[in-house]
Amino acid sequence: MAAVMAPPPLGAARAAFRAFGGTVVVHTAVADRLDAATTAARAEIEAMDDACDRTRPDSELSRVNARAGRLVPVSAHFGEAIDVAIRAARLTDGALDPARGLGWRSIEWDPRQRTVRIGPGAHLDLDATARALTADRAAYAACRAAECGVLVALDDYLAAQGQAPDGAWRVSLTEHQGNGDDATGRLPEAAETVTLTEGGLATSSGALSSGCAEPRQHPAWRTITVAAITCVDASIAATTALIRGASAARWLSDLGLPARLVRQDGSVLTLSGWPARRAATDPWNSADG
């Protein structure tokens, strides 16, 4: 079972395509701006895929791993992905650790020179944060290109920028077998519909990604969905909460993030005013420096 989020078409234009190993859906508040938004979003997603896809031997990530122990120059996209991954590791005390083997503190990252080095024996994996960052970047680029409100969904990661139609995007939360929405636009029955004006939503489910330091075979929660000011922050919170298990609800409440937690028996717990019409403020703003 996986939580899949996709806004139902309510007059706003919509396009879907396969990329980054998943399904991307782009929505625009103004119908005739869809092509511009989709072109911009696709370019960002392809650039992030070139940088961070661990399954591609020609990606920058694979190149960095193959050159463990040596300084490797990287692109701006990869540099931002490294920044976000290290930030996530720091904020979660290593629960989301991008460096298998030696740990995230062993990463030598120079943002000015844009060079990175991992120690011999280490293996870099950005899966825990790269998709959420991709959604954020794609939404920002699409909004600028289309000059209207945009929502980008990359599987379980949503990012909204600009003025939403009728004041808010309506987002369907669904749980079903399979890989989620496809290019046909067919969706399973919605478990809940919420609204989002701007910011991000992310869902983490029972099968934790390899970017997590402490994957669990039998988590306390089936899925956890979080709203935050960015999709990256929502994803960090959702995945960390899933790892925390029984203490997830208290931890999310302390952060003040709107969240929806589904227990293994299917019962639902909502926190901090969920569903939030507006994205939450940054819970880590003061701690992040």
C-alpha positions as CSV (number, residue, x, y, z in Angstrom):
1,M,0.0,0.0,0.0
2,A,1.2,3.5,-0.8
3,A,-0.2,7.0,-0.4
4,V,-0.5,8.7,-3.8
5,M,-1.5,12.3,-4.1
6,A,-2.9,13.9,-7.3
7,P,-5.3,16.8,-7.7
8,P,-8.5,15.9,-9.6
9,P,-9.0,18.0,-12.7
10,L,-11.3,20.9,-11.9
11,G,-10.9,23.1,-15.0
12,A,-7.2,23.7,-14.5
13,A,-5.0,22.3,-17.3
14,R,-3.1,19.1,-16.6
15,A,-0.3,17.1,-18.3
16,A,1.4,13.8,-17.2
17,F,4.6,12.1,-18.3
18,R,7.1,9.5,-17.1
19,A,10.4,10.8,-15.7
20,F,12.9,10.2,-12.8
21,G,11.7,6.6,-12.5
22,G,8.1,7.7,-11.8
23,T,5.1,9.6,-12.9
24,V,5.1,13.4,-13.1
25,V,1.9,15.4,-13.3
26,V,1.9,19.2,-14.0
27,H,-1.1,21.4,-13.3
28,T,-1.5,25.1,-14.2
29,A,-4.1,27.5,-13.0
30,V,-4.3,29.0,-16.5
31,A,-5.0,26.4,-19.2
32,D,-3.0,28.0,-22.0
33,R,0.1,28.2,-19.9
34,L,0.4,24.4,-19.6
35,D,2.9,23.9,-22.4
36,A,5.3,26.5,-20.9
37,A,5.0,25.0,-17.4
38,T,5.4,21.4,-18.6
39,T,8.5,22.3,-20.7
40,A,10.2,24.0,-17.7
41,A,9.3,21.3,-15.3
42,R,10.5,18.6,-17.6
43,A,13.9,20.4,-18.0
44,E,14.4,20.6,-14.3
45,I,13.4,17.0,-13.7
46,E,15.7,15.8,-16.4
47,A,18.6,17.8,-15.0
48,M,18.0,16.4,-11.5
49,D,17.7,12.9,-13.0
50,D,21.1,13.4,-14.7
51,A,22.5,14.5,-11.3
52,C,21.0,12.1,-8.8
53,D,19.7,8.9,-10.3
54,R,21.5,6.1,-8.5
55,T,20.3,3.5,-11.1
56,R,22.1,5.3,-14.0
57,P,25.8,4.5,-14.5
58,D,26.2,7.9,-16.3
59,S,24.7,10.0,-13.5
60,E,26.8,12.4,-11.4
61,L,25.9,10.4,-8.4
62,S,27.4,7.2,-9.9
63,R,30.5,9.2,-10.9
64,V,31.0,10.5,-7.4
65,N,30.6,6.9,-6.0
66,A,33.0,5.5,-8.6
67,R,35.6,8.1,-7.6
68,A,35.4,7.6,-3.8
69,G,38.4,9.2,-2.2
70,R,38.9,11.8,-4.9
71,L,37.5,15.3,-5.4
72,V,34.9,15.4,-8.1
73,P,33.5,18.6,-9.7
74,V,29.7,18.6,-9.8
75,S,26.9,20.6,-11.4
76,A,24.7,23.2,-9.6
77,H,21.8,20.7,-9.5
78,F,24.0,18.1,-7.8
79,G,25.4,20.7,-5.5
80,E,21.9,21.7,-4.3
81,A,21.0,18.0,-3.8
82,I,24.1,17.5,-1.6
83,D,23.3,20.6,0.4
84,V,19.7,19.4,1.0
85,A,20.9,15.8,1.9
86,I,23.5,17.1,4.4
87,R,20.9,19.5,5.9
88,A,18.4,16.6,6.3
89,A,21.1,14.5,8.0
90,R,22.0,17.3,10.4
91,L,18.4,18.1,11.3
92,T,17.5,14.5,11.9
93,D,20.6,13.6,13.8
94,G,21.6,11.2,11.1
95,A,18.3,9.4,10.7
96,L,18.4,10.5,7.0
97,D,22.0,9.7,6.2
98,P,23.1,10.0,2.5
99,A,26.5,8.4,3.0
100,R,26.4,4.6,3.6
101,G,29.4,3.1,5.3
102,L,31.1,6.2,6.8
103,G,28.2,8.5,7.6
104,W,27.2,11.9,6.4
105,R,29.9,13.8,8.4
106,S,32.6,12.1,6.2
107,I,31.3,14.0,3.1
108,E,33.7,16.7,2.0
109,W,31.5,19.3,0.2
110,D,32.9,22.6,-1.0
111,P,29.9,24.7,-2.2
112,R,32.1,27.5,-3.6
113,Q,34.3,25.3,-5.7
114,R,31.4,22.8,-6.2
115,T,33.5,19.8,-5.5
116,V,32.6,16.8,-3.4
117,R,34.6,13.9,-2.0
118,I,33.4,10.8,-0.2
119,G,35.8,8.5,1.7
120,P,36.9,5.2,0.3
121,G,34.3,2.6,1.2
122,A,31.5,5.1,1.4
123,H,28.5,5.1,-0.9
124,L,26.4,8.2,-1.5
125,D,22.6,7.8,-1.9
126,L,20.4,10.8,-2.2
127,D,17.0,9.0,-2.5
128,A,15.7,10.3,0.8
129,T,15.6,13.9,-0.4
130,A,16.2,14.1,-4.1
131,R,12.6,13.5,-5.3
132,A,11.2,16.1,-3.0
133,L,13.9,18.6,-4.1
134,T,13.0,17.8,-7.7
135,A,9.4,18.5,-7.1
136,D,10.2,21.9,-5.5
137,R,12.6,22.9,-8.3
138,A,10.2,21.8,-11.0
139,A,7.3,23.7,-9.5
140,Y,9.4,26.9,-9.1
141,A,10.7,26.7,-12.7
142,A,7.2,25.9,-14.1
143,C,5.7,28.8,-12.2
144,R,8.2,31.3,-13.5
145,A,7.9,30.0,-17.1
146,A,4.1,30.0,-17.1
147,E,3.6,33.1,-14.9
148,C,0.6,31.5,-13.1
149,G,-0.1,29.1,-10.3
150,V,1.5,25.6,-10.8
151,L,1.3,22.3,-8.9
152,V,3.8,19.6,-9.7
153,A,3.4,16.0,-8.4
154,L,6.2,13.5,-8.6
155,D,4.7,10.3,-7.2
156,D,4.2,11.0,-3.5
157,Y,5.8,14.4,-3.6
158,L,3.8,17.6,-4.4
159,A,5.0,21.2,-4.7
160,A,2.8,24.2,-5.4
161,Q,3.9,27.7,-6.4
162,G,2.0,30.8,-7.3
163,Q,-1.7,31.6,-7.1
164,A,-3.8,28.4,-7.0
165,P,-7.1,28.3,-8.9
166,D,-10.1,29.4,-6.8
167,G,-7.7,30.0,-3.9
168,A,-6.5,26.4,-3.4
169,W,-5.6,23.2,-5.2
170,R,-7.8,20.3,-4.2
171,V,-5.6,17.2,-3.6
172,S,-6.8,13.7,-3.4
173,L,-5.1,11.4,-0.9
174,T,-5.4,7.7,-1.9
175,E,-4.1,4.4,-0.8
176,H,-4.0,1.5,-3.2
177,Q,-1.8,-1.2,-4.7
178,G,0.4,-0.1,-7.5
179,N,2.6,2.8,-8.6
180,G,0.0,5.6,-8.5
181,D,-1.4,7.9,-11.0
182,D,-0.6,7.3,-14.7
183,A,-0.7,9.3,-17.8
184,T,-4.4,8.3,-18.5
185,G,-5.5,10.4,-15.5
186,R,-7.3,7.5,-13.9
187,L,-7.2,7.6,-10.1
188,P,-8.2,5.1,-7.4
189,E,-11.0,6.1,-5.0
190,A,-9.9,9.0,-2.7
191,A,-9.5,8.4,1.0
192,E,-9.5,12.1,1.7
193,T,-9.4,15.4,-0.2
194,V,-7.6,18.3,1.2
195,T,-6.6,21.8,0.0
196,L,-3.2,23.3,-0.6
197,T,-2.4,26.9,-1.6
198,E,1.4,26.9,-1.7
199,G,4.2,24.8,-0.4
200,G,4.6,21.0,-0.3
201,L,3.1,17.7,0.7
202,A,5.0,14.5,1.0
203,T,4.1,11.0,2.0
204,S,6.4,8.3,3.5
205,S,5.2,4.7,3.5
206,G,6.2,1.5,5.3
207,A,9.0,0.5,2.9
208,L,11.6,3.1,3.8
209,S,14.1,4.2,1.2
210,S,17.7,3.3,1.2
211,G,18.5,6.9,2.2
212,C,17.3,6.1,5.8
213,A,19.8,5.1,8.5
214,E,17.3,2.9,10.3
215,P,14.8,1.1,8.0
216,R,12.2,-0.9,9.8
217,Q,10.4,-4.0,8.6
218,H,7.3,-3.4,10.6
219,P,6.7,0.3,11.2
220,A,4.0,1.6,13.5
221,W,2.5,3.6,10.7
222,R,1.4,2.5,7.2
223,T,1.9,6.0,5.8
224,I,2.6,9.5,7.1
225,T,1.7,12.6,5.1
226,V,3.1,16.0,6.1
227,A,2.5,19.6,4.8
228,A,5.3,22.1,5.0
229,I,6.6,25.3,3.4
230,T,8.5,23.2,0.9
231,C,8.2,19.6,-0.3
232,V,11.7,19.0,1.0
233,D,10.8,19.9,4.5
234,A,7.6,17.9,4.2
235,S,9.5,14.9,3.0
236,I,12.2,15.2,5.8
237,A,9.5,15.3,8.4
238,A,7.4,12.5,7.0
239,T,10.3,10.1,6.6
240,T,11.8,10.9,10.0
241,A,8.4,10.5,11.6
242,L,8.0,7.1,10.1
243,I,11.4,6.0,11.4
244,R,10.5,7.3,14.9
245,G,7.6,4.9,15.0
246,A,5.5,5.2,18.1
247,S,6.9,8.6,19.0
248,A,6.1,10.1,15.6
249,A,2.9,11.9,16.6
250,R,4.5,13.7,19.5
251,W,7.5,14.7,17.4
252,L,5.4,16.1,14.6
253,S,3.1,17.9,17.0
254,D,6.2,19.6,18.6
255,L,7.2,20.8,15.1
256,G,3.7,22.1,14.5
257,L,3.4,20.5,11.1
258,P,0.0,19.5,9.8
259,A,0.1,15.7,9.3
260,R,-2.0,12.7,8.6
261,L,-0.8,9.4,10.0
262,V,-2.3,6.0,9.0
263,R,-1.9,3.2,11.4
264,Q,-1.3,-0.4,10.2
265,D,-5.0,-1.2,10.9
266,G,-6.1,1.7,8.6
267,S,-7.2,4.1,11.3
268,V,-6.2,7.7,10.8
269,L,-4.6,10.3,13.2
270,T,-4.5,13.9,12.2
271,L,-2.3,16.6,13.8
272,S,-1.8,20.4,14.0
273,G,-5.0,21.4,12.2
274,W,-4.7,19.0,9.3
275,P,-5.8,19.5,6.6
276,A,-4.0,22.9,6.4
277,R,-5.3,25.3,3.8
278,R,-1.9,27.0,3.8
279,A,1.5,25.4,4.0
280,A,3.1,25.3,7.4
281,T,5.9,27.6,8.3
282,D,9.4,26.2,8.3
283,P,9.7,24.2,11.6
284,W,13.5,24.2,11.4
285,N,14.1,27.9,10.4
286,S,15.9,28.8,13.7
287,A,17.8,25.6,14.0
288,D,19.0,25.5,10.4
289,G,21.1,28.7,10.6
